Amino acid sequence: MQSSHRPCNLLCPVAPSATTAPRPHQRPPHLPGTPPQRLLSPPSRLTQTRLLCCKTAMSTSPSSAAAAGNPQPFKLILGSSSVARKNILNEMGFEFQVMTADIDERSIRREDPEELVMVLAEAKADAIMSRMRISDYQKEGDQPTLLITSDIVVVHEGIIREKPSTKEEARQFLKGYSGGHVSTVGGVVVTNLTTGKKLGSLDKAEVYFHDIPEEVIEKLIDEGVVFRVAGGLLLEHPLTLPFVEAVVGSSDSVMGLSKDVANKLIHEALTLFLVPNKA
């Protein structure tokens, strides 16, 4: 399961520690491409012509411009309190403020992980927008304001894994990953508050593990961080990283926000939707 916008590759293969032995299994397969980006709120007829024109002339990506020291020509709101997502946007060079959705994620259920993450990412955007005066963001001459929300789930043996709620559940999750692999499915939604339009896209990855010692699992549980991430999956934690065999996809996707997807959606939210939504 690999995003269609970048080639599939193996990243950060890690040699097993002295306490673990390599397990005989087929190398991680290439993941099939994800469905193309989908439009969450259809454009009006007035914007369709501009959509077609803009697709043929993509300019420098927003994060590339930020990294080059150019002024950020838009305002950005991260709809999440996730430390990992904050770090990812910081690494991309964006300036942003943080707002949280504060929704009951477990009250929103879907059996399909792709549908679930997109519905949750949209629900977070809607919850944040409900507390805003959207008219303040639609004033002529103001910089456009974008809201980025996302969600991620871990899929292990066909079962969706969200944040563990108990120590026993966290222990069950981590023991299941030991010597095996998990998939992550992430959904990202970017809303242009100036036009009222939304763009959404999926990104997927897989993580392969060496055997994880029980004492490491217990330390992770005692530390408590596992209860704040989907599936209790901590890719770059110092206790976990030595037992990561390979990542198929991007590590930032596993951590909750694909840089490539975020960059693409931010760019298109700025360039594709030039006419405010009058619906």
Tab-separated table of C-alpha atoms in Angstrom:
chain	number	residue	atom	x	y	z
A	1	MET	CA	0.000	0.000	0.000
A	2	GLN	CA	1.962	2.960	-1.284
A	3	SER	CA	0.917	6.414	-2.268
A	4	SER	CA	0.628	6.876	-6.008
A	5	HIS	CA	2.611	10.114	-6.006
A	6	ARG	CA	5.953	8.597	-5.192
A	7	PRO	CA	7.795	5.367	-6.132
A	8	CYS	CA	7.717	2.509	-3.688
A	9	ASN	CA	10.979	2.013	-1.846
A	10	LEU	CA	12.479	0.571	1.287
A	11	LEU	CA	13.545	3.109	3.878
A	12	CYS	CA	15.651	2.819	7.025
A	13	PRO	CA	16.291	-0.936	7.083
A	14	VAL	CA	17.707	-1.735	10.516
A	15	ALA	CA	19.995	-4.591	11.382
A	16	PRO	CA	18.655	-6.929	14.093
A	17	SER	CA	20.103	-6.544	17.555
A	18	ALA	CA	22.122	-9.229	19.241
A	19	THR	CA	19.029	-10.462	21.066
A	20	THR	CA	16.985	-10.947	17.903
A	21	ALA	CA	17.455	-13.290	15.005
A	22	PRO	CA	16.376	-12.564	11.458
A	23	ARG	CA	13.123	-14.290	10.655
A	24	PRO	CA	12.734	-16.130	7.367
A	25	HIS	CA	10.117	-14.349	5.312
A	26	GLN	CA	9.714	-12.919	1.879
A	27	ARG	CA	11.026	-9.401	1.523
A	28	PRO	CA	8.381	-6.719	1.887
A	29	PRO	CA	6.368	-6.579	-1.347
A	30	HIS	CA	5.786	-3.430	-3.321
A	31	LEU	CA	2.503	-1.915	-2.328
A	32	PRO	CA	-0.239	-1.215	-4.849
A	33	GLY	CA	-0.949	2.432	-5.519
A	34	THR	CA	-3.617	4.196	-3.520
A	35	PRO	CA	-6.714	5.635	-5.142
A	36	PRO	CA	-6.092	9.058	-6.671
A	37	GLN	CA	-6.780	12.182	-4.675
A	38	ARG	CA	-10.516	12.761	-4.391
A	39	LEU	CA	-12.452	15.979	-4.247
A	40	LEU	CA	-14.582	16.171	-1.114
A	41	SER	CA	-16.724	19.144	-2.115
A	42	PRO	CA	-17.307	19.366	-5.905
A	43	PRO	CA	-16.365	22.640	-7.580
A	44	SER	CA	-18.962	24.887	-9.122
A	45	ARG	CA	-19.138	25.172	-12.900
A	46	LEU	CA	-17.310	28.478	-12.650
A	47	THR	CA	-14.259	26.793	-11.152
A	48	GLN	CA	-14.105	23.735	-13.420
A	49	THR	CA	-12.336	25.588	-16.249
A	50	ARG	CA	-9.778	26.959	-13.798
A	51	LEU	CA	-9.278	23.480	-12.370
A	52	LEU	CA	-8.312	22.150	-15.804
A	53	CYS	CA	-5.999	25.089	-16.509
A	54	CYS	CA	-4.170	24.917	-13.197
A	55	LYS	CA	-3.503	21.206	-13.471
A	56	THR	CA	-1.241	21.830	-16.442
A	57	ALA	CA	0.983	24.372	-14.698
A	58	MET	CA	2.036	23.379	-11.185
A	59	SER	CA	4.392	25.846	-9.528
A	60	THR	CA	6.963	25.316	-6.804
A	61	SER	CA	5.574	23.393	-3.854
A	62	PRO	CA	4.662	25.439	-0.748
A	63	SER	CA	7.202	23.747	1.495
A	64	SER	CA	9.981	24.239	-1.074
A	65	ALA	CA	9.195	27.949	-1.150
A	66	ALA	CA	9.192	28.063	2.648
A	67	ALA	CA	12.512	26.227	2.805
A	68	ALA	CA	13.986	28.739	0.347
A	69	GLY	CA	13.138	31.541	2.735
A	70	ASN	CA	10.301	33.026	0.691
A	71	PRO	CA	7.409	34.533	2.651
A	72	GLN	CA	4.531	32.131	3.218
A	73	PRO	CA	1.694	33.535	1.058
A	74	PHE	CA	-1.064	31.911	3.110
A	75	LYS	CA	-2.041	31.178	6.680
A	76	LEU	CA	-2.031	27.588	7.873
A	77	ILE	CA	-3.937	25.981	10.735
A	78	LEU	CA	-3.029	22.490	11.935
A	79	GLY	CA	-6.141	20.816	13.292
A	80	SER	CA	-4.291	18.539	15.682
A	81	SER	CA	-2.381	18.599	18.948
A	82	SER	CA	-0.148	15.733	17.784
A	83	VAL	CA	3.522	16.412	18.529
A	84	ALA	CA	4.551	14.294	15.545
A	85	ARG	CA	2.372	16.286	13.141
A	86	LYS	CA	3.668	19.569	14.547
A	87	ASN	CA	7.241	18.365	14.030
A	88	ILE	CA	6.480	17.284	10.469
A	89	LEU	CA	5.070	20.694	9.510
A	90	ASN	CA	8.014	22.384	11.234
A	91	GLU	CA	10.416	20.217	9.230
A	92	MET	CA	8.587	21.288	6.072
A	93	GLY	CA	9.279	24.914	6.977
A	94	PHE	CA	5.683	26.025	7.474
A	95	GLU	CA	4.436	28.625	9.905
A	96	PHE	CA	1.140	27.539	11.449
A	97	GLN	CA	-1.148	27.779	14.416
A	98	VAL	CA	-2.786	24.846	16.176
A	99	MET	CA	-6.461	24.200	16.792
A	100	THR	CA	-7.953	20.936	18.059
A	101	ALA	CA	-11.200	19.290	17.004
A	102	ASP	CA	-12.011	17.648	20.353
A	103	ILE	CA	-14.370	15.103	18.790
A	104	ASP	CA	-15.254	11.643	20.068
A	105	GLU	CA	-13.423	9.647	17.424
A	106	ARG	CA	-14.730	6.300	18.677
A	107	SER	CA	-18.307	7.411	18.006
A	108	ILE	CA	-17.494	7.473	14.282
A	109	ARG	CA	-17.213	3.932	12.942
A	110	ARG	CA	-16.480	2.514	9.495
A	111	GLU	CA	-15.351	-1.006	8.632
A	112	ASP	CA	-13.136	0.127	5.780
A	113	PRO	CA	-9.940	1.772	7.138
A	114	GLU	CA	-9.635	4.049	4.099
A	115	GLU	CA	-13.169	5.324	4.577
A	116	LEU	CA	-12.696	5.630	8.345
A	117	VAL	CA	-9.618	7.882	8.207
A	118	MET	CA	-11.164	10.146	5.585
A	119	VAL	CA	-14.431	10.480	7.509
A	120	LEU	CA	-12.511	11.261	10.711
A	121	ALA	CA	-10.257	13.807	9.006
A	122	GLU	CA	-13.346	15.515	7.571
A	123	ALA	CA	-15.158	15.392	10.921
A	124	LYS	CA	-12.195	17.101	12.585
A	125	ALA	CA	-12.255	19.852	9.959
A	126	ASP	CA	-16.016	20.339	10.365
A	127	ALA	CA	-15.741	20.489	14.164
A	128	ILE	CA	-13.027	23.147	14.036
A	129	MET	CA	-14.857	25.166	11.387
A	130	SER	CA	-18.052	25.103	13.454
A	131	ARG	CA	-16.252	27.205	16.073
A	132	MET	CA	-15.008	29.758	13.550
A	133	ARG	CA	-16.549	32.792	11.916
A	134	ILE	CA	-15.838	31.653	8.376
A	135	SER	CA	-16.817	35.062	6.971
A	136	ASP	CA	-13.693	36.469	8.632
A	137	TYR	CA	-11.579	34.291	6.317
A	138	GLN	CA	-13.376	35.321	3.131
A	139	LYS	CA	-12.560	39.022	3.148
A	140	GLU	CA	-11.280	40.322	-0.153
A	141	GLY	CA	-7.573	41.027	-0.140
A	142	ASP	CA	-6.787	38.825	2.848
A	143	GLN	CA	-4.296	35.985	2.628
A	144	PRO	CA	-5.989	32.617	2.065
A	145	THR	CA	-6.214	30.437	5.155
A	146	LEU	CA	-5.876	26.664	4.972
A	147	LEU	CA	-6.921	24.137	7.605
A	148	ILE	CA	-5.175	20.757	7.539
A	149	THR	CA	-6.637	17.791	9.407
A	150	SER	CA	-5.690	14.153	9.300
A	151	ASP	CA	-6.211	10.753	10.827
A	152	ILE	CA	-4.339	7.477	10.803
A	153	VAL	CA	-5.120	3.894	11.733
A	154	VAL	CA	-2.958	0.806	11.954
A	155	VAL	CA	-4.199	-2.352	10.280
A	156	HIS	CA	-2.871	-5.634	11.661
A	157	GLU	CA	-4.046	-8.958	10.268
A	158	GLY	CA	-7.032	-7.232	8.719
A	159	ILE	CA	-8.136	-5.580	11.973
A	160	ILE	CA	-8.165	-1.811	12.482
A	161	ARG	CA	-6.033	-0.733	15.427
A	162	GLU	CA	-6.634	2.698	16.919
A	163	LYS	CA	-5.152	4.129	20.105
A	164	PRO	CA	-5.025	1.386	22.771
A	165	SER	CA	-7.243	2.154	25.752
A	166	THR	CA	-5.737	-0.254	28.318
A	167	LYS	CA	-2.340	-1.712	29.155
A	168	GLU	CA	-3.530	-5.167	28.152
A	169	GLU	CA	-4.716	-3.900	24.786
A	170	ALA	CA	-1.405	-2.092	24.197
A	171	ARG	CA	0.482	-5.256	25.167
A	172	GLN	CA	-1.629	-7.307	22.745
A	173	PHE	CA	-0.976	-4.855	19.915
A	174	LEU	CA	2.802	-4.722	20.412
A	175	LYS	CA	3.214	-8.461	20.832
A	176	GLY	CA	1.276	-8.913	17.600
A	177	TYR	CA	3.719	-6.671	15.730
A	178	SER	CA	6.765	-8.565	17.027
A	179	GLY	CA	8.325	-10.561	14.206
A	180	GLY	CA	5.563	-9.444	11.861
A	181	HIS	CA	4.349	-6.405	10.011
A	182	VAL	CA	1.581	-3.813	10.118
A	183	SER	CA	0.031	-1.441	7.623
A	184	THR	CA	-0.861	2.186	8.212
A	185	VAL	CA	-3.630	4.053	6.428
A	186	GLY	CA	-3.649	7.836	6.687
A	187	GLY	CA	-6.191	10.351	5.478
A	188	VAL	CA	-5.410	14.052	4.990
A	189	VAL	CA	-7.932	16.816	4.342
A	190	VAL	CA	-7.009	20.394	3.464
A	191	THR	CA	-9.793	22.979	3.601
A	192	ASN	CA	-9.407	26.374	2.011
A	193	LEU	CA	-11.383	28.526	4.471
A	194	THR	CA	-11.436	31.381	1.961
A	195	THR	CA	-13.233	29.385	-0.745
A	196	GLY	CA	-14.905	26.743	1.418
A	197	LYS	CA	-13.465	23.925	-0.697
A	198	LYS	CA	-11.903	20.707	0.594
A	199	LEU	CA	-9.364	18.311	-0.861
A	200	GLY	CA	-8.638	14.889	0.583
A	201	SER	CA	-6.160	12.136	-0.109
A	202	LEU	CA	-4.970	8.820	1.298
A	203	ASP	CA	-1.468	7.579	2.001
A	204	LYS	CA	-0.370	4.089	3.031
A	205	ALA	CA	2.746	2.407	4.328
A	206	GLU	CA	3.919	-0.841	5.921
A	207	VAL	CA	6.323	-1.484	8.778
A	208	TYR	CA	8.198	-4.773	9.213
A	209	PHE	CA	9.568	-5.708	12.638
A	210	HIS	CA	12.180	-8.012	14.066
A	211	ASP	CA	11.180	-9.819	17.235
A	212	ILE	CA	10.518	-7.257	19.991
A	213	PRO	CA	11.640	-8.424	23.476
A	214	GLU	CA	8.943	-8.452	26.148
A	215	GLU	CA	10.969	-6.142	28.378
A	216	VAL	CA	10.942	-3.509	25.617
A	217	ILE	CA	7.185	-3.849	25.248
A	218	GLU	CA	6.714	-3.391	29.004
A	219	LYS	CA	8.941	-0.305	29.039
A	220	LEU	CA	6.924	1.241	26.218
A	221	ILE	CA	3.684	0.574	28.077
A	222	ASP	CA	5.018	1.953	31.360
A	223	GLU	CA	6.174	5.086	29.569
A	224	GLY	CA	2.610	5.675	28.377
A	225	VAL	CA	3.298	7.149	24.956
A	226	VAL	CA	1.725	4.143	23.209
A	227	PHE	CA	-1.712	5.256	24.405
A	228	ARG	CA	-1.498	8.457	22.366
A	229	VAL	CA	-0.778	6.961	18.942
A	230	ALA	CA	-2.768	4.773	16.577
A	231	GLY	CA	-2.181	1.109	17.248
A	232	GLY	CA	0.414	1.997	19.878
A	233	LEU	CA	2.838	2.140	16.953
A	234	LEU	CA	5.949	4.216	17.689
A	235	LEU	CA	8.212	4.103	14.665
A	236	GLU	CA	11.065	6.396	15.753
A	237	HIS	CA	10.972	5.833	19.505
A	238	PRO	CA	14.464	4.905	20.796
A	239	LEU	CA	13.063	1.691	22.272
A	240	THR	CA	11.268	0.688	19.065
A	241	LEU	CA	13.609	1.779	16.288
A	242	PRO	CA	16.272	-0.950	16.796
A	243	PHE	CA	13.603	-3.556	16.036
A	244	VAL	CA	12.275	-1.948	12.847
A	245	GLU	CA	13.398	-4.121	9.958
A	246	ALA	CA	12.052	-2.021	7.091
A	247	VAL	CA	9.487	0.594	6.154
A	248	VAL	CA	7.696	0.408	2.832
A	249	GLY	CA	6.521	3.933	2.122
A	250	SER	CA	7.469	7.073	4.045
A	251	SER	CA	8.203	7.300	7.747
A	252	ASP	CA	6.312	10.594	8.057
A	253	SER	CA	3.199	8.842	6.771
A	254	VAL	CA	3.541	6.232	9.515
A	255	MET	CA	3.950	9.043	12.044
A	256	GLY	CA	0.635	10.627	11.081
A	257	LEU	CA	1.109	13.059	8.190
A	258	SER	CA	2.667	12.387	4.809
A	259	LYS	CA	4.802	15.335	3.725
A	260	ASP	CA	4.212	14.585	0.063
A	261	VAL	CA	0.435	14.412	0.468
A	262	ALA	CA	0.314	17.528	2.661
A	263	ASN	CA	2.457	19.486	0.190
A	264	LYS	CA	0.358	18.422	-2.778
A	265	LEU	CA	-2.983	19.191	-1.137
A	266	ILE	CA	-1.818	22.552	0.203
A	267	HIS	CA	-0.561	23.543	-3.241
A	268	GLU	CA	-3.758	22.462	-4.967
A	269	ALA	CA	-5.992	24.031	-2.329
A	270	LEU	CA	-4.268	27.326	-3.092
A	271	THR	CA	-4.253	27.078	-6.894
A	272	LEU	CA	-7.249	25.005	-7.936
A	273	PHE	CA	-10.031	26.740	-6.054
A	274	LEU	CA	-9.908	30.394	-6.945
A	275	VAL	CA	-13.630	31.127	-6.748
A	276	PRO	CA	-15.345	31.132	-3.331
A	277	ASN	CA	-17.985	28.499	-2.717
A	278	LYS	CA	-21.353	30.245	-2.986
A	279	ALA	CA	-23.394	27.127	-2.247
